[in-house]
Each structure stands twice: as C-alpha cells, then as structure tokens.
PDB file of C-alpha atoms in Angstrom:
ATOM      1  CA  MET A  47     -14.654  47.996 -78.857  1.00  0.00           C
ATOM      2  CA  SER A  48     -13.187  49.156 -82.175  1.00  0.00           C
ATOM      3  CA  LEU A  49     -12.295  46.758 -84.969  1.00  0.00           C
ATOM      4  CA  ARG A  50      -8.651  47.426 -84.240  1.00  0.00           C
ATOM      5  CA  ASP A  51      -9.106  46.619 -80.562  1.00  0.00           C
ATOM      6  CA  GLU A  52     -10.929  43.418 -81.483  1.00  0.00           C
ATOM      7  CA  ARG A  53      -8.100  42.441 -83.811  1.00  0.00           C
ATOM      8  CA  ASP A  54      -5.466  43.192 -81.196  1.00  0.00           C
ATOM      9  CA  THR A  55      -7.322  41.118 -78.629  1.00  0.00           C
ATOM     10  CA  ARG A  56      -7.562  38.251 -81.110  1.00  0.00           C
ATOM     11  CA  VAL A  57      -3.824  38.484 -81.853  1.00  0.00           C
ATOM     12  CA  GLU A  58      -2.903  38.577 -78.181  1.00  0.00           C
ATOM     13  CA  ASP A  59      -5.152  35.595 -77.436  1.00  0.00           C
ATOM     14  CA  ALA A  60      -3.495  33.641 -80.252  1.00  0.00           C
ATOM     15  CA  LEU A  61       0.006  34.507 -79.059  1.00  0.00           C
ATOM     16  CA  VAL A  62      -0.775  33.479 -75.493  1.00  0.00           C
ATOM     17  CA  ARG A  63      -2.524  30.309 -76.676  1.00  0.00           C
ATOM     18  CA  GLU A  64       0.333  29.227 -78.941  1.00  0.00           C
ATOM     19  CA  SER A  65       3.223  30.509 -76.809  1.00  0.00           C
ATOM     20  CA  GLY A  66       4.053  27.122 -75.306  1.00  0.00           C
ATOM     21  CA  ASP A  67       4.032  25.321 -78.647  1.00  0.00           C
ATOM     22  CA  LEU A  68       6.089  28.067 -80.263  1.00  0.00           C
ATOM     23  CA  LEU A  69       8.613  27.851 -77.442  1.00  0.00           C
ATOM     24  CA  ALA A  70       8.801  24.090 -78.002  1.00  0.00           C
ATOM     25  CA  TYR A  71       9.229  24.658 -81.758  1.00  0.00           C
ATOM     26  CA  PHE A  72      12.280  26.827 -81.153  1.00  0.00           C
ATOM     27  CA  ARG A  73      13.731  24.646 -78.393  1.00  0.00           C
ATOM     28  CA  ARG A  74      13.723  21.749 -80.869  1.00  0.00           C
ATOM     29  CA  ARG A  75      15.809  23.733 -83.306  1.00  0.00           C
ATOM     30  CA  LEU A  76      17.879  26.260 -81.330  1.00  0.00           C
ATOM     31  CA  SER A  77      19.782  26.584 -78.060  1.00  0.00           C
ATOM     32  CA  PRO A  78      17.592  27.535 -75.056  1.00  0.00           C
ATOM     33  CA  GLU A  79      18.977  31.097 -75.130  1.00  0.00           C
ATOM     34  CA  ASP A  80      18.359  31.570 -78.846  1.00  0.00           C
ATOM     35  CA  ALA A  81      14.946  29.905 -78.502  1.00  0.00           C
ATOM     36  CA  ALA A  82      13.917  32.535 -75.951  1.00  0.00           C
ATOM     37  CA  ASP A  83      15.043  35.349 -78.244  1.00  0.00           C
ATOM     38  CA  ALA A  84      13.366  33.751 -81.250  1.00  0.00           C
ATOM     39  CA  LEU A  85      10.085  33.429 -79.358  1.00  0.00           C
ATOM     40  CA  SER A  86      10.154  37.087 -78.400  1.00  0.00           C
ATOM     41  CA  GLU A  87      11.035  38.093 -81.949  1.00  0.00           C
ATOM     42  CA  THR A  88       8.191  35.971 -83.303  1.00  0.00           C
ATOM     43  CA  PHE A  89       5.728  37.868 -81.137  1.00  0.00           C
ATOM     44  CA  ALA A  90       7.157  41.205 -82.285  1.00  0.00           C
ATOM     45  CA  SER A  91       6.948  40.131 -85.940  1.00  0.00           C
ATOM     46  CA  ALA A  92       3.407  38.887 -85.462  1.00  0.00           C
ATOM     47  CA  TRP A  93       2.311  42.269 -84.098  1.00  0.00           C
ATOM     48  CA  LYS A  94       3.928  44.077 -86.994  1.00  0.00           C
ATOM     49  CA  SER A  95       1.898  41.952 -89.412  1.00  0.00           C
ATOM     50  CA  ALA A  96      -1.177  41.659 -87.204  1.00  0.00           C
ATOM     51  CA  ARG A  97      -3.504  42.634 -90.042  1.00  0.00           C
ATOM     52  CA  LYS A  98      -2.529  39.476 -91.890  1.00  0.00           C
ATOM     53  CA  MET A  99      -3.345  37.044 -89.097  1.00  0.00           C
ATOM     54  CA  PRO A 100      -6.320  34.864 -90.051  1.00  0.00           C
ATOM     55  CA  GLU A 101      -9.320  34.976 -87.737  1.00  0.00           C
ATOM     56  CA  ALA A 102      -9.910  31.237 -87.397  1.00  0.00           C
ATOM     57  CA  PRO A 103      -7.823  29.862 -84.509  1.00  0.00           C
ATOM     58  CA  GLU A 104      -6.361  26.924 -86.441  1.00  0.00           C
ATOM     59  CA  ALA A 105      -5.430  29.127 -89.398  1.00  0.00           C
ATOM     60  CA  ALA A 106      -3.968  31.690 -86.997  1.00  0.00           C
ATOM     61  CA  ARG A 107      -1.886  28.922 -85.421  1.00  0.00           C
ATOM     62  CA  MET A 108      -0.450  27.908 -88.779  1.00  0.00           C
ATOM     63  CA  TRP A 109       0.171  31.546 -89.663  1.00  0.00           C
ATOM     64  CA  LEU A 110       2.108  31.995 -86.410  1.00  0.00           C
ATOM     65  CA  PHE A 111       4.224  28.951 -87.153  1.00  0.00           C
ATOM     66  CA  GLY A 112       4.943  30.497 -90.537  1.00  0.00           C
ATOM     67  CA  VAL A 113       6.162  33.650 -88.783  1.00  0.00           C
ATOM     68  CA  ALA A 114       8.216  31.422 -86.470  1.00  0.00           C
ATOM     69  CA  ARG A 115       9.770  29.661 -89.439  1.00  0.00           C
ATOM     70  CA  ASN A 116      10.848  32.978 -90.924  1.00  0.00           C
ATOM     71  CA  VAL A 117      12.360  34.011 -87.594  1.00  0.00           C
ATOM     72  CA  LEU A 118      14.150  30.664 -87.469  1.00  0.00           C
ATOM     73  CA  LEU A 119      15.605  31.209 -90.935  1.00  0.00           C
ATOM     74  CA  HIS A 120      16.922  34.595 -89.776  1.00  0.00           C
ATOM     75  CA  ALA A 121      18.235  33.045 -86.573  1.00  0.00           C
ATOM     76  CA  GLN A 122      20.210  30.553 -88.581  1.00  0.00           C
ATOM     77  CA  CYS A 123      21.798  33.485 -90.372  1.00  0.00           C
ATOM     78  CA  GLY A 124      22.906  34.711 -86.943  1.00  0.00           C
ATOM     79  CA  SER A 125      20.696  37.789 -87.019  1.00  0.00           C
ATOM     80  CA  LEU A 126      18.527  37.236 -83.953  1.00  0.00           C
ATOM     81  CA  ARG A 127      18.024  40.291 -81.811  1.00  0.00           C
ATOM     82  CA  ARG A 128      18.847  40.076 -78.140  1.00  0.00           C
ATOM     83  CA  GLU A 129      15.477  40.485 -76.522  1.00  0.00           C
ATOM     84  CA  ALA A 130      15.158  41.936 -73.024  1.00  0.00           C
ATOM     85  CA  LEU A 131      11.677  40.457 -72.642  1.00  0.00           C
ATOM     86  CA  SER A 132      13.087  36.964 -72.894  1.00  0.00           C
ATOM     87  CA  ASP A 133      15.848  37.352 -70.294  1.00  0.00           C
ATOM     88  CA  ARG A 134      13.879  35.646 -67.563  1.00  0.00           C
ATOM     89  CA  LEU A 135      13.038  32.747 -69.866  1.00  0.00           C
ATOM     90  CA  LYS A 136      16.723  32.330 -70.653  1.00  0.00           C
ATOM     91  CA  THR A 137      17.508  32.299 -66.946  1.00  0.00           C
ATOM     92  CA  LEU A 138      14.846  29.662 -66.309  1.00  0.00           C
ATOM     93  CA  ALA A 139      16.258  27.485 -69.079  1.00  0.00           C
ATOM     94  CA  ALA A 140      19.822  27.946 -67.868  1.00  0.00           C
ATOM     95  CA  THR A 141      19.043  26.934 -64.292  1.00  0.00           C
ATOM     96  CA  GLN A 142      17.494  23.642 -65.336  1.00  0.00           C
ATOM     97  CA  GLU A 143      19.477  20.515 -64.677  1.00  0.00           C
ATOM     98  CA  ALA A 144      20.418  18.734 -67.869  1.00  0.00           C
ATOM     99  CA  PRO A 145      18.098  15.736 -68.215  1.00  0.00           C
ATOM    100  CA  ALA A 146      19.429  12.228 -68.685  1.00  0.00           C
ATOM    101  CA  ASP A 147      19.506  12.200 -72.465  1.00  0.00           C
ATOM    102  CA  ALA A 148      18.058   8.985 -73.784  1.00  0.00           C
ATOM    103  CA  GLY A 149      17.314  10.546 -77.152  1.00  0.00           C
ATOM    104  CA  ILE A 150      20.735  11.646 -78.249  1.00  0.00           C
ATOM    105  CA  GLU A 151      21.198   8.719 -80.624  1.00  0.00           C
ATOM    106  CA  VAL A 152      17.904   9.521 -82.310  1.00  0.00           C
ATOM    107  CA  ARG A 153      18.775  13.213 -82.636  1.00  0.00           C
ATOM    108  CA  ASP A 154      22.151  12.299 -84.062  1.00  0.00           C
ATOM    109  CA  ALA A 155      20.395  10.010 -86.545  1.00  0.00           C
ATOM    110  CA  LEU A 156      17.986  12.843 -87.455  1.00  0.00           C
ATOM    111  CA  ALA A 157      20.942  15.140 -88.068  1.00  0.00           C
ATOM    112  CA  ARG A 158      22.384  12.648 -90.512  1.00  0.00           C
ATOM    113  CA  LEU A 159      19.137  12.402 -92.500  1.00  0.00           C
ATOM    114  CA  GLY A 160      19.461  15.787 -94.107  1.00  0.00           C
ATOM    115  CA  GLU A 161      17.388  18.815 -93.192  1.00  0.00           C
ATOM    116  CA  GLU A 162      14.490  18.209 -95.582  1.00  0.00           C
ATOM    117  CA  HIS A 163      13.735  14.760 -94.207  1.00  0.00           C
ATOM    118  CA  ALA A 164      14.471  15.605 -90.598  1.00  0.00           C
ATOM    119  CA  GLU A 165      12.217  18.650 -90.644  1.00  0.00           C
ATOM    120  CA  VAL A 166       9.244  16.663 -91.927  1.00  0.00           C
ATOM    121  CA  LEU A 167       9.694  14.175 -89.081  1.00  0.00           C
ATOM    122  CA  ARG A 168      10.018  16.971 -86.512  1.00  0.00           C
ATOM    123  CA  LEU A 169       6.893  18.736 -87.767  1.00  0.00           C
ATOM    124  CA  VAL A 170       4.795  15.562 -87.821  1.00  0.00           C
ATOM    125  CA  HIS A 171       5.971  13.918 -84.611  1.00  0.00           C
ATOM    126  CA  TRP A 172       7.055  16.832 -82.433  1.00  0.00           C
ATOM    127  CA  GLU A 173       4.817  19.672 -83.580  1.00  0.00           C
ATOM    128  CA  GLY A 174       1.926  17.301 -84.304  1.00  0.00           C
ATOM    129  CA  PHE A 175       1.175  18.812 -87.707  1.00  0.00           C
ATOM    130  CA  PRO A 176      -0.974  16.806 -90.151  1.00  0.00           C
ATOM    131  CA  LEU A 177       0.857  16.226 -93.440  1.00  0.00           C
ATOM    132  CA  VAL A 178      -1.343  18.774 -95.209  1.00  0.00           C
ATOM    133  CA  ASP A 179      -0.198  21.448 -92.745  1.00  0.00           C
ATOM    134  CA  VAL A 180       3.422  20.347 -93.117  1.00  0.00           C
ATOM    135  CA  ALA A 181       3.059  20.933 -96.851  1.00  0.00           C
ATOM    136  CA  ARG A 182       1.603  24.397 -96.300  1.00  0.00           C
ATOM    137  CA  HIS A 183       4.243  25.264 -93.705  1.00  0.00           C
ATOM    138  CA  LEU A 184       7.106  24.260 -95.973  1.00  0.00           C
ATOM    139  CA  GLY A 185       5.507  25.615 -99.135  1.00  0.00           C
ATOM    140  CA  ILE A 186       5.588  22.311-100.996  1.00  0.00           C
ATOM    141  CA  SER A 187       2.898  20.047-102.458  1.00  0.00           C
ATOM    142  CA  ASP A 188       0.947  17.449-100.471  1.00  0.00           C
ATOM    143  CA  SER A 189       2.311  14.629-102.605  1.00  0.00           C
ATOM    144  CA  THR A 190       5.892  15.778-102.112  1.00  0.00           C
ATOM    145  CA  VAL A 191       5.385  15.836 -98.354  1.00  0.00           C
ATOM    146  CA  ARG A 192       3.826  12.364 -98.344  1.00  0.00           C
ATOM    147  CA  SER A 193       6.695  10.815-100.256  1.00  0.00           C
ATOM    148  CA  ARG A 194       9.293  12.782 -98.296  1.00  0.00           C
ATOM    149  CA  TYR A 195       7.737  11.598 -95.041  1.00  0.00           C
ATOM    150  CA  GLN A 196       7.818   7.964 -96.128  1.00  0.00           C
ATOM    151  CA  ARG A 197      11.449   8.232 -97.156  1.00  0.00           C
ATOM    152  CA  ALA A 198      12.321  10.055 -93.940  1.00  0.00           C
ATOM    153  CA  LYS A 199      10.804   7.326 -91.769  1.00  0.00           C
ATOM    154  CA  GLU A 200      12.649   4.627 -93.683  1.00  0.00           C
ATOM    155  CA  ALA A 201      15.899   6.571 -93.482  1.00  0.00           C
ATOM    156  CA  LEU A 202      15.554   7.115 -89.740  1.00  0.00           C
ATOM    157  CA  ARG A 203      14.871   3.419 -89.128  1.00  0.00           C
ATOM    158  CA  SER A 204      17.839   2.579 -91.296  1.00  0.00           C
ATOM    159  CA  GLU A 205      20.103   5.004 -89.439  1.00  0.00           C
ATOM    160  CA  LEU A 206      19.028   3.634 -86.079  1.00  0.00           C
ATOM    161  CA  GLY A 207      19.457   0.083 -87.334  1.00  0.00           C
ATOM    162  CA  VAL A 208      23.025   0.897 -88.275  1.00  0.00           C
ATOM    163  CA  LEU A 209      23.565   2.357 -84.815  1.00  0.00           C
ATOM    164  CA  GLN A 210      22.101  -0.635 -83.035  1.00  0.00           C
ATOM    165  CA  ALA A 211      24.016  -3.200 -85.099  1.00  0.00           C
TER     166      ALA A 211
ATOM    167  CA  MET B 162       9.548   0.495 -81.751  1.00  0.00           C
ATOM    168  CA  ASP B 163       7.342   2.759 -83.896  1.00  0.00           C
ATOM    169  CA  ILE B 164       8.423   6.142 -85.179  1.00  0.00           C
ATOM    170  CA  ASP B 165       6.151   8.014 -82.760  1.00  0.00           C
ATOM    171  CA  THR B 166       7.848   6.385 -79.793  1.00  0.00           C
ATOM    172  CA  ILE B 167      11.320   6.839 -81.238  1.00  0.00           C
ATOM    173  CA  MET B 168      10.736  10.537 -81.858  1.00  0.00           C
ATOM    174  CA  ALA B 169       9.142  11.060 -78.446  1.00  0.00           C
ATOM    175  CA  THR B 170      12.285   9.806 -76.716  1.00  0.00           C
ATOM    176  CA  ALA B 171      14.334  12.408 -78.559  1.00  0.00           C
ATOM    177  CA  ASP B 172      12.132  15.495 -78.191  1.00  0.00           C
ATOM    178  CA  PRO B 173      14.275  18.373 -76.825  1.00  0.00           C
ATOM    179  CA  ALA B 174      11.109  20.218 -75.810  1.00  0.00           C
ATOM    180  CA  ALA B 175      10.154  17.474 -73.367  1.00  0.00           C
ATOM    181  CA  SER B 176      12.330  19.178 -70.769  1.00  0.00           C
ATOM    182  CA  ILE B 177      10.421  22.479 -70.921  1.00  0.00           C
ATOM    183  CA  THR B 178       9.040  23.178 -67.459  1.00  0.00           C
ATOM    184  CA  GLY B 179       5.723  24.646 -66.416  1.00  0.00           C
ATOM    185  CA  ALA B 180       7.545  27.774 -65.276  1.00  0.00           C
ATOM    186  CA  GLU B 181       9.040  28.228 -68.724  1.00  0.00           C
ATOM    187  CA  ARG B 182       5.638  27.840 -70.387  1.00  0.00           C
ATOM    188  CA  ALA B 183       4.176  30.373 -67.960  1.00  0.00           C
ATOM    189  CA  GLU B 184       7.015  32.746 -68.790  1.00  0.00           C
ATOM    190  CA  ALA B 185       6.347  32.262 -72.514  1.00  0.00           C
ATOM    191  CA  ARG B 186       2.728  33.271 -71.917  1.00  0.00           C
ATOM    192  CA  ARG B 187       3.876  36.332 -69.976  1.00  0.00           C
ATOM    193  CA  ILE B 188       6.145  37.359 -72.858  1.00  0.00           C
ATOM    194  CA  ALA B 189       3.214  36.927 -75.246  1.00  0.00           C
ATOM    195  CA  ARG B 190       1.027  39.227 -73.152  1.00  0.00           C
ATOM    196  CA  HIS B 191       3.735  41.863 -72.834  1.00  0.00           C
ATOM    197  CA  SER B 192       4.535  41.834 -76.531  1.00  0.00           C
ATOM    198  CA  ARG B 193       1.398  43.812 -77.357  1.00  0.00           C
ATOM    199  CA  PRO B 194       2.317  47.261 -78.671  1.00  0.00           C
ATOM    200  CA  VAL B 195       1.164  50.253 -76.703  1.00  0.00           C
ATOM    201  CA  ARG B 196      -1.963  51.702 -78.252  1.00  0.00           C
ATOM    202  CA  ARG B 197      -1.716  54.414 -80.811  1.00  0.00           C
ATOM    203  CA  LEU B 198      -2.438  58.010 -80.148  1.00  0.00           C
ATOM    204  CA  ARG B 199      -4.285  59.768 -82.895  1.00  0.00           C
ATOM    205  CA  GLY B 200      -4.969  63.332 -83.784  1.00  0.00           C
ATOM    206  CA  ILE B 201      -2.724  65.036 -81.261  1.00  0.00           C
ATOM    207  CA  ARG B 202      -1.882  68.387 -82.751  1.00  0.00           C
ATOM    208  CA  MET B 203       1.030  70.499 -81.767  1.00  0.00           C
ATOM    209  CA  ALA B 204       2.332  73.781 -82.948  1.00  0.00           C
ATOM    210  CA  ILE B 205       5.950  74.072 -83.844  1.00  0.00           C
ATOM    211  CA  THR B 206       7.577  77.383 -84.334  1.00  0.00           C
ATOM    212  CA  GLY B 207      10.958  77.787 -85.876  1.00  0.00           C
ATOM    213  CA  GLY B 208      13.924  77.189 -83.711  1.00  0.00           C
ATOM    214  CA  LEU B 209      14.101  74.803 -80.834  1.00  0.00           C
ATOM    215  CA  ALA B 210      11.377  72.203 -80.643  1.00  0.00           C
ATOM    216  CA  VAL B 211       9.388  72.188 -77.434  1.00  0.00           C
ATOM    217  CA  ALA B 212       8.271  69.075 -75.656  1.00  0.00           C
ATOM    218  CA  LEU B 213       4.623  69.254 -74.697  1.00  0.00           C
ATOM    219  CA  LEU B 214       4.685  66.744 -71.887  1.00  0.00           C
ATOM    220  CA  GLY B 215       6.903  66.443 -68.870  1.00  0.00           C
ATOM    221  CA  GLY B 216       9.175  63.538 -68.312  1.00  0.00           C
ATOM    222  CA  GLY B 217      12.211  62.499 -70.231  1.00  0.00           C
ATOM    223  CA  ILE B 218      13.133  64.787 -73.051  1.00  0.00           C
ATOM    224  CA  ASN B 219      15.676  64.200 -75.695  1.00  0.00           C
ATOM    225  CA  ALA B 220      16.439  65.672 -79.046  1.00  0.00           C
ATOM    226  CA  ALA B 221      17.861  64.687 -82.364  1.00  0.00           C
ATOM    227  CA  THR B 222      18.427  66.346 -85.679  1.00  0.00           C
ATOM    228  CA  ALA B 223      16.654  65.277 -88.835  1.00  0.00           C
ATOM    229  CA  SER B 224      19.066  63.393 -91.020  1.00  0.00           C
ATOM    230  CA  SER B 225      17.059  63.062 -94.203  1.00  0.00           C
ATOM    231  CA  GLY B 226      14.080  64.363 -96.052  1.00  0.00           C
ATOM    232  CA  PRO B 227      12.935  67.947 -96.538  1.00  0.00           C
ATOM    233  CA  PHE B 228      13.694  68.965 -92.951  1.00  0.00           C
ATOM    234  CA  VAL B 229      17.362  68.064 -92.780  1.00  0.00           C
ATOM    235  CA  GLY B 230      18.835  69.917 -89.852  1.00  0.00           C
ATOM    236  CA  ALA B 231      15.528  70.317 -88.024  1.00  0.00           C
ATOM    237  CA  THR B 232      15.485  69.496 -84.349  1.00  0.00           C
ATOM    238  CA  GLY B 233      13.141  66.857 -82.980  1.00  0.00           C
ATOM    239  CA  SER B 234      12.286  65.934 -79.446  1.00  0.00           C
ATOM    240  CA  VAL B 235      10.251  63.291 -77.700  1.00  0.00           C
ATOM    241  CA  SER B 236       8.732  63.192 -74.263  1.00  0.00           C
ATOM    242  CA  GLY B 237       6.146  61.328 -72.312  1.00  0.00           C
ATOM    243  CA  THR B 238       5.662  58.056 -70.556  1.00  0.00           C
ATOM    244  CA  THR B 239       5.773  54.593 -71.966  1.00  0.00           C
ATOM    245  CA  THR B 240       4.099  52.431 -69.396  1.00  0.00           C
ATOM    246  CA  GLY B 241       1.026  50.395 -70.137  1.00  0.00           C
ATOM    247  CA  GLU B 242      -1.912  50.997 -72.392  1.00  0.00           C
ATOM    248  CA  SER B 243      -2.337  54.598 -71.361  1.00  0.00           C
ATOM    249  CA  SER B 244       1.097  55.622 -72.561  1.00  0.00           C
ATOM    250  CA  ALA B 245       1.374  59.106 -73.874  1.00  0.00           C
ATOM    251  CA  VAL B 246       4.062  60.103 -76.288  1.00  0.00           C
ATOM    252  CA  VAL B 247       4.324  63.437 -77.982  1.00  0.00           C
ATOM    253  CA  ALA B 248       6.736  64.065 -80.777  1.00  0.00           C
ATOM    254  CA  ASP B 249       7.739  67.498 -81.891  1.00  0.00           C
ATOM    255  CA  VAL B 250       9.547  68.080 -85.106  1.00  0.00           C
ATOM    256  CA  GLY B 251      10.881  71.574 -85.206  1.00  0.00           C
ATOM    257  CA  ALA B 252      11.918  73.461 -88.266  1.00  0.00           C
ATOM    258  CA  GLY B 253      14.939  75.140 -86.776  1.00  0.00           C
ATOM    259  CA  GLY B 254      17.164  74.178 -89.611  1.00  0.00           C
ATOM    260  CA  ILE B 255      15.067  75.790 -92.280  1.00  0.00           C
ATOM    261  CA  GLY B 256      13.483  78.655 -90.402  1.00  0.00           C
ATOM    262  CA  THR B 257       9.826  77.967 -91.091  1.00  0.00           C
ATOM    263  CA  SER B 258       6.811  77.343 -88.915  1.00  0.00           C
ATOM    264  CA  CYS B 259       4.691  74.281 -89.311  1.00  0.00           C
ATOM    265  CA  SER B 260       2.450  71.975 -87.373  1.00  0.00           C
ATOM    266  CA  PHE B 261       2.161  68.248 -87.292  1.00  0.00           C
ATOM    267  CA  SER B 262      -0.353  65.717 -86.093  1.00  0.00           C
ATOM    268  CA  VAL B 263       0.785  62.519 -84.534  1.00  0.00           C
ATOM    269  CA  ILE B 264      -1.019  59.862 -86.504  1.00  0.00           C
ATOM    270  CA  ASP B 265       0.451  56.723 -85.076  1.00  0.00           C
ATOM    271  CA  VAL B 266       2.623  55.673 -82.181  1.00  0.00           C
ATOM    272  CA  SER B 267       3.788  52.141 -81.728  1.00  0.00           C
ATOM    273  CA  VAL B 268       6.166  50.583 -79.260  1.00  0.00           C
ATOM    274  CA  TYR B 269       8.129  47.424 -79.810  1.00  0.00           C
ATOM    275  CA  GLU B 270      11.135  45.621 -78.443  1.00  0.00           C
ATOM    276  CA  GLU B 271      14.481  46.307 -80.060  1.00  0.00           C
ATOM    277  CA  GLY B 272      17.430  44.659 -78.421  1.00  0.00           C
ATOM    278  CA  LEU B 273      17.517  45.742 -74.814  1.00  0.00           C
ATOM    279  CA  SER B 274      15.295  48.755 -75.340  1.00  0.00           C
ATOM    280  CA  ARG B 275      11.813  49.646 -76.377  1.00  0.00           C
ATOM    281  CA  VAL B 276      11.583  51.610 -79.566  1.00  0.00           C
ATOM    282  CA  ILE B 277       8.798  54.077 -79.998  1.00  0.00           C
ATOM    283  CA  SER B 278       8.030  54.856 -83.582  1.00  0.00           C
ATOM    284  CA  VAL B 279       6.055  58.056 -84.032  1.00  0.00           C
ATOM    285  CA  GLN B 280       4.516  58.992 -87.332  1.00  0.00           C
ATOM    286  CA  VAL B 281       3.522  62.572 -87.889  1.00  0.00           C
ATOM    287  CA  THR B 282       1.972  64.241 -90.859  1.00  0.00           C
ATOM    288  CA  GLU B 283       1.648  67.777 -92.115  1.00  0.00           C
ATOM    289  CA  ASN B 284      -1.135  68.631 -94.542  1.00  0.00           C
ATOM    290  CA  ASP B 285      -1.263  64.988 -95.605  1.00  0.00           C
ATOM    291  CA  ASP B 286       1.866  65.281 -97.672  1.00  0.00           C
ATOM    292  CA  ALA B 287       4.655  64.977 -95.146  1.00  0.00           C
ATOM    293  CA  GLU B 288       5.468  62.217 -92.779  1.00  0.00           C
ATOM    294  CA  GLY B 289       8.124  61.871 -90.150  1.00  0.00           C
ATOM    295  CA  VAL B 290       9.409  59.125 -87.950  1.00  0.00           C
ATOM    296  CA  ILE B 291      11.134  59.634 -84.646  1.00  0.00           C
ATOM    297  CA  GLU B 292      12.613  56.598 -82.993  1.00  0.00           C
ATOM    298  CA  TYR B 293      13.829  56.609 -79.456  1.00  0.00           C
ATOM    299  CA  SER B 294      14.662  53.936 -76.968  1.00  0.00           C
ATOM    300  CA  VAL B 295      13.983  53.665 -73.271  1.00  0.00           C
ATOM    301  CA  ASP B 296      16.687  52.039 -71.211  1.00  0.00           C
ATOM    302  CA  ASP B 297      14.972  49.381 -69.136  1.00  0.00           C
ATOM    303  CA  THR B 298      17.388  49.793 -66.275  1.00  0.00           C
ATOM    304  CA  ASP B 299      17.216  53.525 -65.647  1.00  0.00           C
ATOM    305  CA  GLY B 300      14.395  54.733 -67.880  1.00  0.00           C
ATOM    306  CA  ALA B 301      16.664  57.069 -69.814  1.00  0.00           C
ATOM    307  CA  ILE B 302      15.266  58.088 -73.194  1.00  0.00           C
ATOM    308  CA  THR B 303      17.581  58.333 -76.152  1.00  0.00           C
ATOM    309  CA  VAL B 304      16.495  59.500 -79.565  1.00  0.00           C
ATOM    310  CA  SER B 305      18.091  57.315 -82.185  1.00  0.00           C
ATOM    311  CA  SER B 306      16.698  58.924 -85.290  1.00  0.00           C
ATOM    312  CA  CYS B 307      14.518  61.765 -86.391  1.00  0.00           C
ATOM    313  CA  LYS B 308      13.522  61.749 -90.018  1.00  0.00           C
ATOM    314  CA  ALA B 309      11.042  63.802 -91.951  1.00  0.00           C
ATOM    315  CA  LEU B 310       9.907  62.078 -95.094  1.00  0.00           C
ATOM    316  CA  TYR B 311       7.568  62.717 -97.959  1.00  0.00           C
TER     317      TYR B 311
END
C-alpha cells in the first residue's frame, strides 16, 4: 500500500469514527437540514486538506472539529452548499417526530448568555471536550477558557434562577 | 441540579437516531475522492479534441490562459475506485499540436453534482483544469470549465 493510500485509509477511518459526533456538533448549532449539509461539507473539506490531518486519533479528532468549526462559520454566513450526499440524512431528520422538549428553557437561557459563554458550555458539556481542547478549538489561552467557563456556569445558573423565580 | 444535568436535558443532539448515525457513517465512507490517475498520455492534434474513452462526452472552450479558444472534452466513467477519466485539451483555437499527461484526477461533491477536477501538464510548464459535473439523476456529463494555465 502506498503512503498516499495509507493516508487516505487513515482519513476515511477518522471520518467514519467521528461522523456521529460531528453530526451531533452540527445538530446542536444548526437546523437538521443545514446540519446534514454541513457534515457533508466537512468531509469534503477534510479530504481537500487530507495532508494536514494529524496521524494520532485524538489529534485527528480535534483537527476534524476545527474543520467543522470553519464550515460552521461559513454556514452562518449562509454559504453552505446543498449536498446531494446528505439528502437521505435530511429525510431521516425530517421524518422524526419532534421530541417533548424539556430543554427549551435551558437553550433559551444559553442563547441569552452570549455566544462566547454559550459555546464554552456547549463544547464542555455537549461535545465533552476538556478545557485544554476547548482553548485549542477556539484559539484562545487556557486561562481565558477557564475563567470564561466559570463565568458561563454562573451566568447560566443565574439565568435559570431568574426563569424559575 | 448540576450543570452537567442541566445541559444534558437541553442537548439537541439527544434526538439523533441510530439510523441517522449510520447514515452519517455512510456519508463519511462515500466522501472519499476517487483515486487519481497518473501518467496517462494522450496525443492532441490541432482542431477538435478527441475523447479517448467511450461514455459520456462533452466539450468546452478554454476561457483563460495560453490556450484561449481551445476545445476540451472529457469522457469516462466515474463510479467507484476504478474510475477512469480522460481529459483532452485540444489546440483548435491556436492551430498547434501538443500532448498532455493527466497528472491528477479528483472527484468531489459540489451541490447536486460530482465535480471531476483534472490536472494536465505539458512539458512541466503548463497546467490545465477541466471541471465537469455528473448529474446524479441521469448521469449526464456537463463540462463547466476548461482552463489551461501556466
């Protein structure tokens, strides 16, 4: 097997391995339809930059989430491509019954926190990132993330306290 | 209630089904570009470019670079790892003969179509890109651009 084949196999393995978590990442931040397109676009972007993917699985995972973040930033500019590959995923999401939404108050509270604080909470508690990886993902220092996380938790509790009063 | 529990109750991804995760894995597997073809040489004589393989054939005219006005065509199949794509860049517009080697072919998703990007080179100092899309519903091939570049 050539070096290129080995690299391609490693990239494909990483994409398959992380596909569920990447889908979850986008579903937490976009509509189900846009999440499906964003996932597909993330895979396409990852292949275009395949040479840059680190070999170690955990580093490759963080690299893929970095690609996903860039796709998300483009998506929020309204420039997502419509991906044929993701059509079936969109259909699956659309045919789901809407779940009883017990978390809407919390999501509303998150939305009021401001994006910087909300994103740290999402990355820690939904994506399961350690704070050091949150810092790397967002391109900020460890100490900034630690203090931002503390403030975000306090702000969320405060917001929910206001709601429950 | 601790923050972990609070956030867990609000996770939009909690509703993702097993079928959706399986579909995400399928998309990941199918996102792999078709392997490159290297070193395929083809002779181009002035005038109309000739497709070397059967199958869908389409043509476009170079819109930039030193071969403005030249005709390009693409043919071949695009299924699976064994895909074969041959790109011809003719020199009809400038009346010369030349030959190119395909040095790289990659396939990726673009909207509702697959785009095949073909890089060719002539004597290491010219490079061209032909892009065409394959309609997923009827397999029709449409050349969207044909550019020869230095």
